[in-house]
Amino acid sequence: MSEIGLRERKRQRMYQVVSDVAIRLFLEKGFDAVSVAEVAAAAEISKPTLFRYFPAKEDLVLHRIADHEGEAARVVAEARGAPVEALRRHFLAGLERCDPVTGLNDDPGVLAFHGLLYETPSLVARAHTHQERSEAALAEALGGDLDARLAAGQIMAVQRILAMENWRRIAAGERVADVRADAVAAAERAFGWLAEGLPPGLRGGTRAD
């Protein structure tokens, strides 16, 4: 393995370890009750080192979902055919495997993490920035003009609301098996509305000239 590859692997491990330590502390004590200095001490690194990896305290939590940033754009870029159809299939596949990003997951650790994320105002605000970047990437994949930006906003909102509804029901005590059919039906309905409402040029694989 090259020196660069080894350094990158160490860097990624550092991100993961520090984020995991921070989330454990936040779940135990509450996000606002834990200082950055306390996280750094628990991770056995200095506070300046922590800030080199995570510019804001909220990023310690958002790192866990960082891999999903730009996911919709990647699905569209790799799709053959209509973008909305590709995103529909991708979301339904996520429901089938209980991907945490769809909200349809009752693992106690996943539920605790989503509770931390959705019920902490500063994390909700930071997650909105994450959402905006994902939306911008999707808009670029759809063509980059105003129609593409309008479509991207609608698509990201649909995915977010579907996931939030699934999480809300699971967090309230419903079983995944009891929510799944409604989750699939809601996704089919929502993506169907999107496909009907998008401008004709956005219904194919790329924006028509």
Short mmCIF file of C-alpha atoms in Angstrom, two decimals:
data_model
loop_
_atom_site.label_atom_id
_atom_site.label_comp_id
_atom_site.label_asym_id
_atom_site.label_seq_id
_atom_site.Cartn_x
_atom_site.Cartn_y
_atom_site.Cartn_z
CA MET A 1 0.00 0.00 0.00
CA SER A 2 1.26 3.50 -0.85
CA GLU A 3 2.19 6.08 1.77
CA ILE A 4 -0.73 8.24 0.64
CA GLY A 5 -3.16 5.32 0.92
CA LEU A 6 -1.95 4.48 4.42
CA ARG A 7 -2.26 8.08 5.57
CA GLU A 8 -5.80 8.29 4.20
CA ARG A 9 -6.80 5.08 5.98
CA LYS A 10 -5.43 6.42 9.26
CA ARG A 11 -7.25 9.68 8.70
CA GLN A 12 -10.55 7.92 8.07
CA ARG A 13 -10.07 5.74 11.15
CA MET A 14 -9.48 8.86 13.21
CA TYR A 15 -12.73 10.39 11.94
CA GLN A 16 -14.63 7.22 12.80
CA VAL A 17 -13.13 6.70 16.25
CA VAL A 18 -13.60 10.30 17.39
CA SER A 19 -17.15 10.47 16.02
CA ASP A 20 -18.08 7.20 17.76
CA VAL A 21 -16.64 8.41 21.07
CA ALA A 22 -18.51 11.70 20.78
CA ILE A 23 -21.85 10.10 19.91
CA ARG A 24 -21.53 7.69 22.84
CA LEU A 25 -20.98 10.62 25.21
CA PHE A 26 -23.81 12.65 23.67
CA LEU A 27 -26.23 9.73 24.03
CA GLU A 28 -25.18 9.18 27.64
CA LYS A 29 -25.25 12.79 28.81
CA GLY A 30 -26.99 14.89 26.16
CA PHE A 31 -25.45 16.88 23.34
CA ASP A 32 -25.38 20.22 25.17
CA ALA A 33 -24.00 18.69 28.37
CA VAL A 34 -20.81 17.41 26.74
CA SER A 35 -18.01 19.82 25.81
CA VAL A 36 -15.62 19.46 22.90
CA ALA A 37 -12.79 19.28 25.43
CA GLU A 38 -14.48 16.29 27.08
CA VAL A 39 -14.78 14.53 23.72
CA ALA A 40 -11.12 15.21 22.94
CA ALA A 41 -10.04 13.83 26.30
CA ALA A 42 -12.14 10.69 25.89
CA ALA A 43 -10.71 10.17 22.38
CA GLU A 44 -7.18 10.77 23.73
CA ILE A 45 -6.39 13.62 21.34
CA SER A 46 -5.89 17.34 21.84
CA LYS A 47 -8.69 19.82 21.33
CA PRO A 48 -6.85 21.53 18.40
CA THR A 49 -6.44 18.11 16.75
CA LEU A 50 -10.15 17.42 17.14
CA PHE A 51 -11.00 20.73 15.48
CA ARG A 52 -8.73 19.88 12.54
CA TYR A 53 -10.99 16.94 11.85
CA PHE A 54 -14.32 18.40 12.96
CA PRO A 55 -14.65 22.20 12.56
CA ALA A 56 -17.90 22.27 14.56
CA LYS A 57 -19.17 20.20 17.47
CA GLU A 58 -22.22 19.18 15.40
CA ASP A 59 -19.93 17.63 12.78
CA LEU A 60 -18.99 14.96 15.31
CA VAL A 61 -22.54 13.63 14.93
CA LEU A 62 -23.16 14.43 11.25
CA HIS A 63 -20.05 12.45 10.27
CA ARG A 64 -22.11 9.28 10.72
CA ILE A 65 -24.35 10.23 7.80
CA ALA A 66 -21.70 12.02 5.73
CA ASP A 67 -21.51 9.11 3.28
CA HIS A 68 -25.10 9.82 2.23
CA GLU A 69 -24.31 13.36 1.15
CA GLY A 70 -24.59 13.43 -2.61
CA GLU A 71 -26.10 9.94 -2.72
CA ALA A 72 -29.10 11.05 -4.79
CA ALA A 73 -26.78 12.76 -7.26
CA ARG A 74 -24.73 9.59 -7.62
CA VAL A 75 -27.85 7.52 -8.25
CA VAL A 76 -28.97 9.91 -11.00
CA ALA A 77 -25.49 10.09 -12.55
CA GLU A 78 -25.33 6.29 -12.80
CA ALA A 79 -28.94 5.82 -13.89
CA ARG A 80 -30.06 4.59 -17.25
CA GLY A 81 -33.47 6.10 -17.86
CA ALA A 82 -35.63 8.45 -15.82
CA PRO A 83 -33.92 9.98 -12.76
CA VAL A 84 -37.03 9.78 -10.60
CA GLU A 85 -37.50 6.11 -11.42
CA ALA A 86 -33.88 5.42 -10.44
CA LEU A 87 -34.36 7.27 -7.16
CA ARG A 88 -37.63 5.45 -6.52
CA ARG A 89 -35.94 2.06 -6.96
CA HIS A 90 -33.05 3.18 -4.76
CA PHE A 91 -35.35 4.30 -1.94
CA LEU A 92 -37.45 1.13 -2.15
CA ALA A 93 -34.28 -0.98 -2.03
CA GLY A 94 -33.31 0.94 1.11
CA LEU A 95 -36.66 0.11 2.68
CA GLU A 96 -36.19 -3.55 1.79
CA ARG A 97 -32.87 -3.77 3.64
CA CYS A 98 -34.01 -1.44 6.47
CA ASP A 99 -31.35 1.13 5.64
CA PRO A 100 -31.29 3.59 8.57
CA VAL A 101 -31.40 6.53 6.14
CA THR A 102 -34.97 5.53 5.20
CA GLY A 103 -36.09 5.68 8.84
CA LEU A 104 -37.35 2.09 8.65
CA ASN A 105 -35.03 0.58 11.23
CA ASP A 106 -35.73 -0.41 14.82
CA ASP A 107 -32.19 -1.16 15.97
CA PRO A 108 -31.88 0.53 19.41
CA GLY A 109 -28.61 2.22 18.43
CA VAL A 110 -30.12 3.60 15.22
CA LEU A 111 -33.21 4.86 17.06
CA ALA A 112 -31.06 6.51 19.71
CA PHE A 113 -28.89 8.18 17.08
CA HIS A 114 -31.91 9.51 15.16
CA GLY A 115 -33.44 10.73 18.40
CA LEU A 116 -30.24 12.64 19.14
CA LEU A 117 -30.14 14.05 15.61
CA TYR A 118 -33.79 15.05 15.23
CA GLU A 119 -34.36 16.30 18.76
CA THR A 120 -31.31 18.56 19.13
CA PRO A 121 -31.97 21.97 17.52
CA SER A 122 -28.33 22.72 16.65
CA LEU A 123 -27.99 19.30 15.00
CA VAL A 124 -31.18 19.84 13.01
CA ALA A 125 -29.76 23.15 11.77
CA ARG A 126 -26.45 21.54 10.84
CA ALA A 127 -28.26 18.68 9.11
CA HIS A 128 -30.06 21.28 7.01
CA THR A 129 -26.68 22.37 5.64
CA HIS A 130 -25.97 18.73 4.79
CA GLN A 131 -29.35 18.59 3.02
CA GLU A 132 -28.60 21.75 1.05
CA ARG A 133 -25.31 20.33 -0.24
CA SER A 134 -27.03 17.10 -1.27
CA GLU A 135 -29.73 19.12 -3.02
CA ALA A 136 -27.16 21.22 -4.88
CA ALA A 137 -25.32 18.10 -6.04
CA LEU A 138 -28.58 16.54 -7.25
CA ALA A 139 -29.55 19.72 -9.08
CA GLU A 140 -26.21 19.67 -10.88
CA ALA A 141 -26.73 16.03 -11.84
CA LEU A 142 -30.16 16.94 -13.24
CA GLY A 143 -28.82 19.74 -15.42
CA GLY A 144 -28.02 22.66 -13.14
CA ASP A 145 -30.62 25.20 -14.28
CA LEU A 146 -33.68 26.53 -12.45
CA ASP A 147 -35.90 23.59 -13.41
CA ALA A 148 -33.25 21.20 -12.15
CA ARG A 149 -32.95 23.10 -8.85
CA LEU A 150 -36.73 23.10 -8.38
CA ALA A 151 -36.88 19.37 -9.09
CA ALA A 152 -33.98 18.63 -6.73
CA GLY A 153 -35.68 20.53 -3.94
CA GLN A 154 -38.85 18.51 -4.36
CA ILE A 155 -37.02 15.18 -4.54
CA MET A 156 -34.93 15.81 -1.43
CA ALA A 157 -37.98 17.00 0.49
CA VAL A 158 -39.89 13.83 -0.42
CA GLN A 159 -37.04 11.57 0.73
CA ARG A 160 -36.62 13.51 3.97
CA ILE A 161 -40.32 13.50 4.83
CA LEU A 162 -40.74 9.80 4.03
CA ALA A 163 -37.77 8.94 6.27
CA MET A 164 -39.01 11.17 9.09
CA GLU A 165 -42.46 9.58 9.00
CA ASN A 166 -40.97 6.08 9.18
CA TRP A 167 -38.69 7.06 12.05
CA ARG A 168 -41.55 8.78 13.91
CA ARG A 169 -43.69 5.65 13.81
CA ILE A 170 -40.86 3.30 14.78
CA ALA A 171 -39.77 5.61 17.60
CA ALA A 172 -43.36 5.63 18.87
CA GLY A 173 -43.18 1.87 19.31
CA GLU A 174 -44.51 0.39 16.06
CA ARG A 175 -42.71 -2.61 14.62
CA VAL A 176 -40.85 -2.47 11.31
CA ALA A 177 -43.05 -5.31 10.02
CA ASP A 178 -46.17 -3.22 10.71
CA VAL A 179 -44.79 -0.05 9.13
CA ARG A 180 -43.13 -1.53 6.05
CA ALA A 181 -46.22 -1.86 3.82
CA ASP A 182 -47.30 1.73 4.52
CA ALA A 183 -43.74 2.95 3.97
CA VAL A 184 -43.53 1.25 0.58
CA ALA A 185 -46.98 2.53 -0.46
CA ALA A 186 -46.11 6.07 0.61
CA ALA A 187 -42.83 5.98 -1.32
CA GLU A 188 -44.54 4.65 -4.46
CA ARG A 189 -47.19 7.35 -4.20
CA ALA A 190 -44.75 10.18 -3.55
CA PHE A 191 -42.33 9.25 -6.31
CA GLY A 192 -45.28 8.79 -8.66
CA TRP A 193 -46.36 12.36 -7.96
CA LEU A 194 -42.83 13.55 -8.58
CA ALA A 195 -42.64 11.79 -11.94
CA GLU A 196 -45.95 13.31 -13.02
CA GLY A 197 -45.05 16.82 -11.89
CA LEU A 198 -41.51 17.24 -13.21
CA PRO A 199 -40.88 19.16 -16.44
CA PRO A 200 -40.74 16.82 -19.46
CA GLY A 201 -37.03 17.47 -19.98
CA LEU A 202 -36.25 16.07 -16.52
CA ARG A 203 -38.12 12.81 -16.93
CA GLY A 204 -35.40 11.18 -19.01
CA GLY A 205 -31.84 10.27 -18.04
CA THR A 206 -30.55 13.83 -18.44
CA ARG A 207 -32.00 17.25 -18.99
CA ALA A 208 -33.01 17.81 -22.61
CA ASP A 209 -31.30 20.68 -24.44
#
